[in-house]
PDB file of C-alpha atoms in Angstrom:
ATOM      1  CA  MET A 180      25.493  28.433  33.844  1.00 46.00           C
ATOM      2  CA  ARG A 181      23.757  29.782  30.911  1.00 46.00           C
ATOM      3  CA  ILE A 182      26.397  28.512  28.545  1.00 47.00           C
ATOM      4  CA  LEU A 183      26.804  25.384  30.087  1.00 37.00           C
ATOM      5  CA  THR A 184      23.314  24.379  29.404  1.00 41.00           C
ATOM      6  CA  VAL A 185      23.178  25.600  25.713  1.00 40.00           C
ATOM      7  CA  SER A 186      26.554  23.833  25.295  1.00 44.00           C
ATOM      8  CA  ALA A 187      24.820  20.602  26.568  1.00 45.00           C
ATOM      9  CA  ALA A 188      21.978  21.117  24.173  1.00 42.00           C
ATOM     10  CA  LEU A 189      24.451  21.253  21.494  1.00 38.00           C
ATOM     11  CA  CYS A 190      26.495  18.807  22.314  1.00 42.00           C
ATOM     12  CA  ALA A 191      23.276  16.386  22.181  1.00 44.00           C
ATOM     13  CA  LEU A 192      21.964  17.496  19.216  1.00 39.00           C
ATOM     14  CA  LEU A 193      25.651  16.734  17.589  1.00 41.00           C
ATOM     15  CA  VAL A 194      25.400  13.415  18.898  1.00 43.00           C
ATOM     16  CA  ALA A 195      21.702  12.798  17.930  1.00 46.00           C
ATOM     17  CA  GLY A 196      22.060  13.936  14.411  1.00 45.00           C
ATOM     18  CA  PRO A 197      24.597  11.363  12.824  1.00 44.00           C
ATOM     19  CA  SER A 198      22.587   8.592  14.394  1.00 43.00           C
ATOM     20  CA  GLN A 199      19.414   9.642  12.793  1.00 42.00           C
ATOM     21  CA  ALA A 200      21.006  10.340   9.327  1.00 41.00           C
ATOM     22  CA  ALA A 201      22.194   6.801   9.600  1.00 43.00           C
ATOM     23  CA  GLU A 202      18.688   5.314   9.350  1.00 42.00           C
ATOM     24  CA  PRO A 203      17.742   4.160   6.217  1.00 40.00           C
ATOM     25  CA  LYS A 204      14.594   6.225   4.729  1.00 45.00           C
ATOM     26  CA  ALA A 205      11.938   3.614   4.078  1.00 50.00           C
ATOM     27  CA  GLU A 206      10.990   3.360  -0.150  1.00 58.00           C
ATOM     28  CA  ARG A 207       7.907   4.757  -0.897  1.00 66.00           C
ATOM     29  CA  ALA A 208       5.712   2.345  -2.459  1.00 74.00           C
ATOM     30  CA  CYS A 209       3.993   4.080  -5.705  1.00 91.00           C
ATOM     31  CA  PHE A 210       1.772   3.640  -8.734  1.00 93.00           C
ATOM     32  CA  ARG A 211      -0.076   4.809 -11.216  1.00 94.00           C
ATOM     33  CA  ALA A 212      -3.928   3.478 -10.950  1.00 93.00           C
ATOM     34  CA  SER A 213      -3.974   3.099 -14.699  1.00 93.00           C
ATOM     35  CA  ASP A 214      -0.711   0.906 -15.138  1.00 94.00           C
ATOM     36  CA  VAL A 215      -2.699  -1.924 -12.600  1.00 94.00           C
ATOM     37  CA  ASN A 216      -2.949  -4.878 -14.803  1.00 94.00           C
ATOM     38  CA  GLY A 217      -4.042  -7.810 -12.516  1.00 93.00           C
ATOM     39  CA  PHE A 218      -4.952  -8.830  -9.101  1.00 93.00           C
ATOM     40  CA  ASN A 219      -5.154 -11.461  -6.438  1.00 92.00           C
ATOM     41  CA  VAL A 220      -7.493 -11.565  -3.390  1.00 92.00           C
ATOM     42  CA  VAL A 221      -6.037 -12.687  -0.592  1.00 92.00           C
ATOM     43  CA  ASP A 222      -8.626 -12.477   2.014  1.00 93.00           C
ATOM     44  CA  ASP A 223     -11.876 -10.206   2.276  1.00 93.00           C
ATOM     45  CA  ARG A 224      -9.768  -7.235   3.482  1.00 95.00           C
ATOM     46  CA  THR A 225      -6.530  -7.556   1.117  1.00 95.00           C
ATOM     47  CA  VAL A 226      -6.158  -7.384  -2.361  1.00 95.00           C
ATOM     48  CA  ASP A 227      -2.242  -7.572  -4.427  1.00 94.00           C
ATOM     49  CA  VAL A 228      -2.427  -5.549  -7.449  1.00 94.00           C
ATOM     50  CA  SER A 229       0.090  -6.230 -10.100  1.00 94.00           C
ATOM     51  CA  VAL A 230       2.049  -3.406 -12.242  1.00 94.00           C
ATOM     52  CA  SER A 231       4.581  -5.216 -13.452  1.00 89.00           C
ATOM     53  CA  PRO A 232       5.676  -8.596 -13.056  1.00 86.00           C
ATOM     54  CA  ARG A 233       7.863  -7.629 -10.659  1.00 89.00           C
ATOM     55  CA  ASN A 234       5.493  -4.555  -9.410  1.00 93.00           C
ATOM     56  CA  VAL A 235       3.146  -6.149  -7.179  1.00 94.00           C
ATOM     57  CA  TYR A 236       1.670  -3.835  -4.306  1.00 95.00           C
ATOM     58  CA  ARG A 237      -0.340  -5.637  -1.181  1.00 94.00           C
ATOM     59  CA  LEU A 238      -3.293  -3.207  -0.548  1.00 95.00           C
ATOM     60  CA  THR A 239      -5.423  -3.486   2.855  1.00 95.00           C
ATOM     61  CA  LEU A 240      -9.312  -2.436   2.917  1.00 95.00           C
ATOM     62  CA  PHE A 241     -11.008  -0.148   5.540  1.00 95.00           C
ATOM     63  CA  ALA A 242     -13.492  -2.671   5.712  1.00 94.00           C
ATOM     64  CA  PRO A 243     -14.165  -6.263   4.939  1.00 94.00           C
ATOM     65  CA  SER A 244     -15.683  -6.722   1.384  1.00 91.00           C
ATOM     66  CA  PRO A 245     -17.956 -10.133   1.294  1.00 87.00           C
ATOM     67  CA  ASP A 246     -17.904  -9.696  -2.683  1.00 85.00           C
ATOM     68  CA  ILE A 247     -14.546  -9.462  -3.652  1.00 88.00           C
ATOM     69  CA  ASP A 248     -14.093 -13.060  -3.466  1.00 84.00           C
ATOM     70  CA  TRP A 249     -16.314 -13.750  -5.959  1.00 84.00           C
ATOM     71  CA  THR A 250     -15.588 -10.876  -8.611  1.00 84.00           C
ATOM     72  CA  MET A 251     -13.628 -11.081 -12.069  1.00 87.00           C
ATOM     73  CA  ASN A 252     -13.031  -7.763 -12.283  1.00 89.00           C
ATOM     74  CA  LEU A 253     -12.653  -4.555  -9.892  1.00 91.00           C
ATOM     75  CA  GLY A 254     -11.694  -1.284 -10.344  1.00 92.00           C
ATOM     76  CA  ILE A 255      -8.723   1.067  -8.305  1.00 93.00           C
ATOM     77  CA  GLN A 256      -9.432   5.112  -7.885  1.00 93.00           C
ATOM     78  CA  ALA A 257      -6.572   7.376  -6.942  1.00 92.00           C
ATOM     79  CA  ARG A 258      -7.317  10.338  -5.433  1.00 89.00           C
ATOM     80  CA  GLY A 259      -6.255  13.565  -5.221  1.00 85.00           C
ATOM     81  CA  GLY A 260      -4.565  12.423  -9.036  1.00 87.00           C
ATOM     82  CA  SER A 261      -3.562   9.220 -10.756  1.00 89.00           C
ATOM     83  CA  TRP A 262      -0.413   8.171  -8.433  1.00 92.00           C
ATOM     84  CA  VAL A 263      -1.058   6.055  -5.442  1.00 93.00           C
ATOM     85  CA  CYS A 264       1.646   5.958  -3.216  1.00 91.00           C
ATOM     86  CA  ALA A 265      -0.099   5.393   0.893  1.00 87.00           C
ATOM     87  CA  GLY A 266      -2.940   4.526   2.172  1.00 83.00           C
ATOM     88  CA  MET A 267      -6.182   6.598   1.868  1.00 88.00           C
ATOM     89  CA  ASP A 268      -5.065   7.496  -1.689  1.00 90.00           C
ATOM     90  CA  ALA A 269      -7.190   4.917  -3.232  1.00 94.00           C
ATOM     91  CA  THR A 270     -10.027   3.457  -3.497  1.00 95.00           C
ATOM     92  CA  ILE A 271     -11.193  -0.472  -4.522  1.00 94.00           C
ATOM     93  CA  ILE A 272     -14.467  -0.751  -6.600  1.00 93.00           C
ATOM     94  CA  VAL A 273     -16.181  -3.601  -6.149  1.00 92.00           C
ATOM     95  CA  PRO A 274     -19.046  -4.684  -8.779  1.00 89.00           C
ATOM     96  CA  SER A 275     -22.210  -5.795  -7.588  1.00 82.00           C
ATOM     97  CA  ASP A 276     -24.819  -7.848  -8.608  1.00 77.00           C
ATOM     98  CA  PHE A 277     -27.656  -6.105  -6.787  1.00 80.00           C
ATOM     99  CA  GLY A 278     -27.280  -2.247  -7.839  1.00 83.00           C
ATOM    100  CA  ALA A 279     -23.943   0.399  -7.173  1.00 90.00           C
ATOM    101  CA  PRO A 280     -20.437  -1.003  -7.144  1.00 92.00           C
ATOM    102  CA  GLN A 281     -19.236  -1.188  -3.327  1.00 92.00           C
ATOM    103  CA  ARG A 282     -16.453   1.043  -2.413  1.00 94.00           C
ATOM    104  CA  TYR A 283     -13.605   0.430  -0.177  1.00 94.00           C
ATOM    105  CA  PRO A 284     -10.971   3.237   0.572  1.00 95.00           C
ATOM    106  CA  VAL A 285      -7.503   1.449   1.319  1.00 95.00           C
ATOM    107  CA  THR A 286      -5.933   2.233   4.241  1.00 96.00           C
ATOM    108  CA  GLN A 287      -2.211   0.650   3.783  1.00 94.00           C
ATOM    109  CA  ILE A 288       0.290  -0.130   0.749  1.00 94.00           C
ATOM    110  CA  ARG A 289       2.838  -2.556   0.779  1.00 94.00           C
ATOM    111  CA  LYS A 290       5.316  -3.313  -1.987  1.00 93.00           C
ATOM    112  CA  LEU A 291       6.169  -7.062  -1.992  1.00 93.00           C
ATOM    113  CA  THR A 292       9.272  -8.170  -2.085  1.00 91.00           C
ATOM    114  CA  PRO A 293      10.753 -10.659  -4.542  1.00 88.00           C
ATOM    115  CA  GLU A 294      10.443 -13.282  -2.194  1.00 90.00           C
ATOM    116  CA  GLY A 295       6.825 -12.314  -1.201  1.00 86.00           C
ATOM    117  CA  ILE A 296       5.685 -12.395  -5.005  1.00 84.00           C
ATOM    118  CA  GLN A 297       7.486 -16.013  -5.337  1.00 84.00           C
ATOM    119  CA  ALA A 298       5.832 -16.738  -2.514  1.00 83.00           C
ATOM    120  CA  ARG A 299       2.629 -15.437  -3.982  1.00 73.00           C
ATOM    121  CA  ARG A 300       2.835 -17.202  -6.879  1.00 71.00           C
ATOM    122  CA  GLY A 301       3.825 -20.813  -5.117  1.00 70.00           C
ATOM    123  CA  LYS A 302       0.209 -20.733  -2.872  1.00 66.00           C
ATOM    124  CA  ARG A 303      -1.670 -20.569  -6.184  1.00 57.00           C
TER     125      ARG A 303
END
């Protein structure tokens, strides 16, 4: 009975193995914070940052920023190094006229597809 149980478990692993290997891996959306050369505010919780004309990343902020629509510049600070690859790897810094700059942790990063970049340019 014990051999039968082990054999059944081994067969289940062999069947499950190829199906898991066939799944495509998600491409990591990584960029260096110092390579950001432009930004576009989508709404009070979403900012698109440009690294090059073909590399635009959508950043979702932890909390809404009421001043982000009015700013002419913003900063991006990478945490733990110079690369930004995932949520919580970066903080957006928004200047304030009334004191210290406001800091907003990034919770999600997504690289825009070429179609998404074109749609973004069409809205301007």
